[in-house]
Coordinates of C-alpha atoms in Angstrom, one line a residue:
Chain A
M1 CA -28.8 67.0 -52.3
A2 CA -31.5 67.9 -54.8
L3 CA -30.3 69.5 -58.0
T4 CA -31.7 73.3 -57.6
K5 CA -31.8 76.6 -59.8
S6 CA -28.2 78.0 -57.8
Y7 CA -26.1 74.8 -59.3
I8 CA -27.5 75.8 -62.9
V9 CA -27.0 79.1 -62.5
A10 CA -23.5 78.0 -61.6
R11 CA -23.0 76.2 -64.5
V12 CA -24.1 78.9 -66.8
H13 CA -21.6 81.7 -65.1
E14 CA -19.0 78.8 -66.3
L15 CA -19.8 80.1 -69.7
G16 CA -18.6 83.8 -69.2
F17 CA -21.5 85.6 -68.1
T18 CA -21.9 87.2 -65.1
K19 CA -23.4 86.4 -61.9
K20 CA -26.3 88.7 -62.5
K21 CA -26.7 88.0 -66.0
S22 CA -26.4 84.0 -65.5
V23 CA -29.4 84.2 -63.0
E24 CA -31.4 86.6 -64.8
T25 CA -30.8 83.9 -68.3
I26 CA -32.0 81.2 -66.0
E27 CA -35.0 83.3 -64.8
S28 CA -36.0 84.3 -68.5
L29 CA -35.6 80.5 -69.5
L30 CA -38.2 79.7 -66.9
E31 CA -40.4 82.3 -67.3
I32 CA -40.6 81.3 -71.1
I33 CA -41.9 77.4 -70.0
K34 CA -44.2 78.9 -67.6
T35 CA -45.8 81.4 -70.0
T36 CA -45.9 78.9 -72.8
L37 CA -47.9 76.3 -70.4
E38 CA -49.8 78.8 -69.2
K39 CA -50.9 79.8 -72.2
G40 CA -52.2 76.2 -73.0
E41 CA -49.6 74.9 -75.5
D42 CA -47.5 72.2 -74.7
V43 CA -43.2 72.2 -74.3
L44 CA -41.6 69.7 -75.9
I45 CA -37.9 68.8 -75.3
S46 CA -36.6 66.1 -77.5
G47 CA -34.4 63.7 -75.6
F48 CA -35.9 65.0 -72.0
G49 CA -39.4 64.9 -72.6
K50 CA -42.7 67.1 -72.7
F51 CA -44.6 69.1 -70.8
C52 CA -48.1 68.9 -71.5
V53 CA -51.4 70.8 -70.3
K54 CA -54.1 68.7 -69.4
N55 CA -57.8 69.7 -69.5
K56 CA -59.2 67.9 -66.4
M57 CA -63.2 67.4 -66.0
E58 CA -65.5 68.3 -63.4
R59 CA -65.7 65.3 -61.0
R60 CA -67.3 64.2 -58.0
G61 CA -64.2 63.3 -54.8
R62 CA -64.1 62.7 -51.4
N63 CA -62.1 64.8 -48.8
P64 CA -59.8 61.4 -48.1
S65 CA -59.4 62.7 -44.3
T66 CA -62.9 63.5 -43.7
G67 CA -64.6 61.6 -46.1
S68 CA -67.4 64.2 -47.2
D69 CA -68.0 64.5 -50.7
L70 CA -67.1 67.5 -52.6
V71 CA -67.0 68.4 -56.3
L72 CA -63.5 69.1 -57.7
R73 CA -64.2 71.4 -60.5
K74 CA -63.1 71.9 -63.7
R75 CA -59.3 72.5 -64.1
K76 CA -56.0 72.3 -65.8
V77 CA -52.7 70.3 -64.8
V78 CA -49.3 70.3 -66.4
T79 CA -47.9 66.5 -66.8
F80 CA -44.7 65.6 -67.6
K81 CA -43.7 62.4 -70.2
C82 CA -41.0 61.3 -70.1
S83 CA -38.8 60.7 -73.6
G84 CA -37.6 57.6 -74.2
K85 CA -34.2 58.6 -74.5
L86 CA -34.2 59.9 -70.9
R87 CA -36.0 57.0 -69.6
D88 CA -32.8 54.5 -70.9
K89 CA -30.3 56.9 -69.4
I90 CA -32.3 56.7 -65.7
N91 CA -32.1 52.8 -66.2
G92 CA -29.0 52.5 -67.2
R93 CA -29.1 51.2 -70.9
K94 CA -27.8 52.7 -73.9
Y95 CA -30.5 54.6 -76.1
Q96 CA -31.8 52.2 -79.1
K97 CA -33.8 53.2 -81.9
Chain B
M1 CA -43.3 74.8 -78.2
N2 CA -40.1 72.7 -78.8
K3 CA -36.1 73.2 -78.0
L4 CA -35.3 75.3 -81.4
E5 CA -38.0 77.7 -80.0
L6 CA -37.4 77.5 -77.0
I7 CA -33.8 78.6 -77.7
S8 CA -35.0 81.9 -80.1
A9 CA -37.1 82.5 -77.3
L10 CA -34.4 82.9 -74.8
K11 CA -32.1 84.5 -77.1
K12 CA -34.8 87.4 -78.0
E13 CA -35.7 87.6 -73.9
A14 CA -32.1 87.4 -72.7
G15 CA -30.3 89.7 -75.2
I16 CA -27.9 86.7 -76.3
S17 CA -26.5 84.9 -78.9
K18 CA -28.2 82.0 -80.5
L19 CA -25.5 80.1 -79.6
E20 CA -25.4 81.0 -75.9
A21 CA -29.3 80.4 -75.4
A22 CA -28.5 77.0 -76.9
K23 CA -25.6 76.2 -74.3
V24 CA -28.2 77.8 -71.5
V25 CA -30.5 75.7 -72.7
Q26 CA -28.3 72.4 -73.1
I27 CA -26.8 73.3 -69.6
F28 CA -30.4 73.7 -68.2
L29 CA -31.6 69.8 -69.6
E30 CA -28.4 68.2 -68.8
S31 CA -28.0 69.2 -65.0
M32 CA -31.7 67.9 -64.6
T33 CA -30.9 64.6 -66.7
D34 CA -27.1 64.1 -64.8
A35 CA -29.5 64.5 -61.6
L36 CA -31.5 62.0 -62.4
V37 CA -29.6 59.5 -63.8
I38 CA -28.0 59.0 -60.7
G39 CA -31.1 59.2 -58.4
E40 CA -30.8 63.0 -57.4
R41 CA -34.1 65.2 -57.1
V42 CA -34.4 68.0 -59.5
E43 CA -36.2 71.1 -57.6
I44 CA -37.3 74.3 -59.4
R45 CA -38.9 76.7 -57.6
G46 CA -41.7 77.7 -59.2
L47 CA -41.4 75.1 -62.5
C48 CA -41.7 71.8 -60.6
S49 CA -39.6 69.1 -58.9
I50 CA -38.9 65.9 -60.0
F51 CA -38.1 63.0 -58.7
I52 CA -37.0 58.7 -59.4
K53 CA -39.6 56.2 -58.4
N54 CA -38.8 53.0 -58.6
Y55 CA -41.4 50.2 -60.0
K56 CA -41.1 46.8 -59.1
S57 CA -41.4 44.2 -61.6
Y58 CA -44.4 42.3 -62.3
T59 CA -46.2 40.1 -64.4
G60 CA -48.7 41.8 -67.1
R61 CA -50.8 40.6 -69.8
N62 CA -50.1 41.4 -73.7
P63 CA -53.5 43.3 -73.7
K64 CA -53.8 42.3 -77.7
T65 CA -53.1 38.3 -77.1
G66 CA -53.8 37.9 -73.4
K67 CA -50.6 36.3 -73.0
K68 CA -48.6 36.6 -69.9
V69 CA -45.6 38.9 -69.9
A70 CA -42.8 39.5 -67.3
I71 CA -42.5 43.4 -66.9
H72 CA -38.9 43.7 -65.3
S73 CA -38.6 46.6 -62.2
K74 CA -37.5 49.9 -63.6
K75 CA -36.8 53.4 -62.8
L76 CA -39.2 56.4 -63.7
P77 CA -39.0 60.2 -63.3
F78 CA -42.4 61.1 -61.3
F79 CA -43.3 64.9 -61.8
K80 CA -45.0 67.3 -59.5
S81 CA -45.8 71.1 -60.5
G82 CA -44.5 73.7 -58.8
K83 CA -47.2 76.1 -56.8
E84 CA -46.5 78.7 -59.3
L85 CA -46.8 77.2 -62.3
K86 CA -49.8 75.0 -60.6
E87 CA -52.0 78.3 -60.3
R88 CA -50.6 80.0 -63.7
V89 CA -51.6 77.0 -65.8
N90 CA -55.0 77.2 -64.0
Y91 CA -56.0 80.6 -63.4

């Protein structure tokens, strides 16, 4: 089972917000993150990681299934860099500075 | 934008107190961290999905000295941006 929005909403609901307010609050939170990234600004969350917007240059690529050449246009992508703290937790290690 | 700025933005946007906003952000991050720690996938529609990839151990080299070093197997989160986010960032 994957973690989805509904679980997070349920936990916010436990704080004492109404169901509707919990959904709205989480939607607001996600919207803030998306709007920030859309503006090209990074979102840095200490202890978790950072969401960065990277500019990719135009490059020549290939369609892997047909093998035909094509040009990949200049674009922006979002990348995630995991923090050391999160990485250590995932690997079952205590965080050490 | 950092965590504190995210909390104050949420406070304003949702019309809740700073303490409440901080708790909501905490729940959001904690839920994702806990899921990833037990190897569960995170899937937030419109934003991203994150899953754990296992990397095997290998013998690497210190690029400075050229010495061989054993790199242990590790787990790392793998991030995929969601459709909506992808399209909005690259309008």
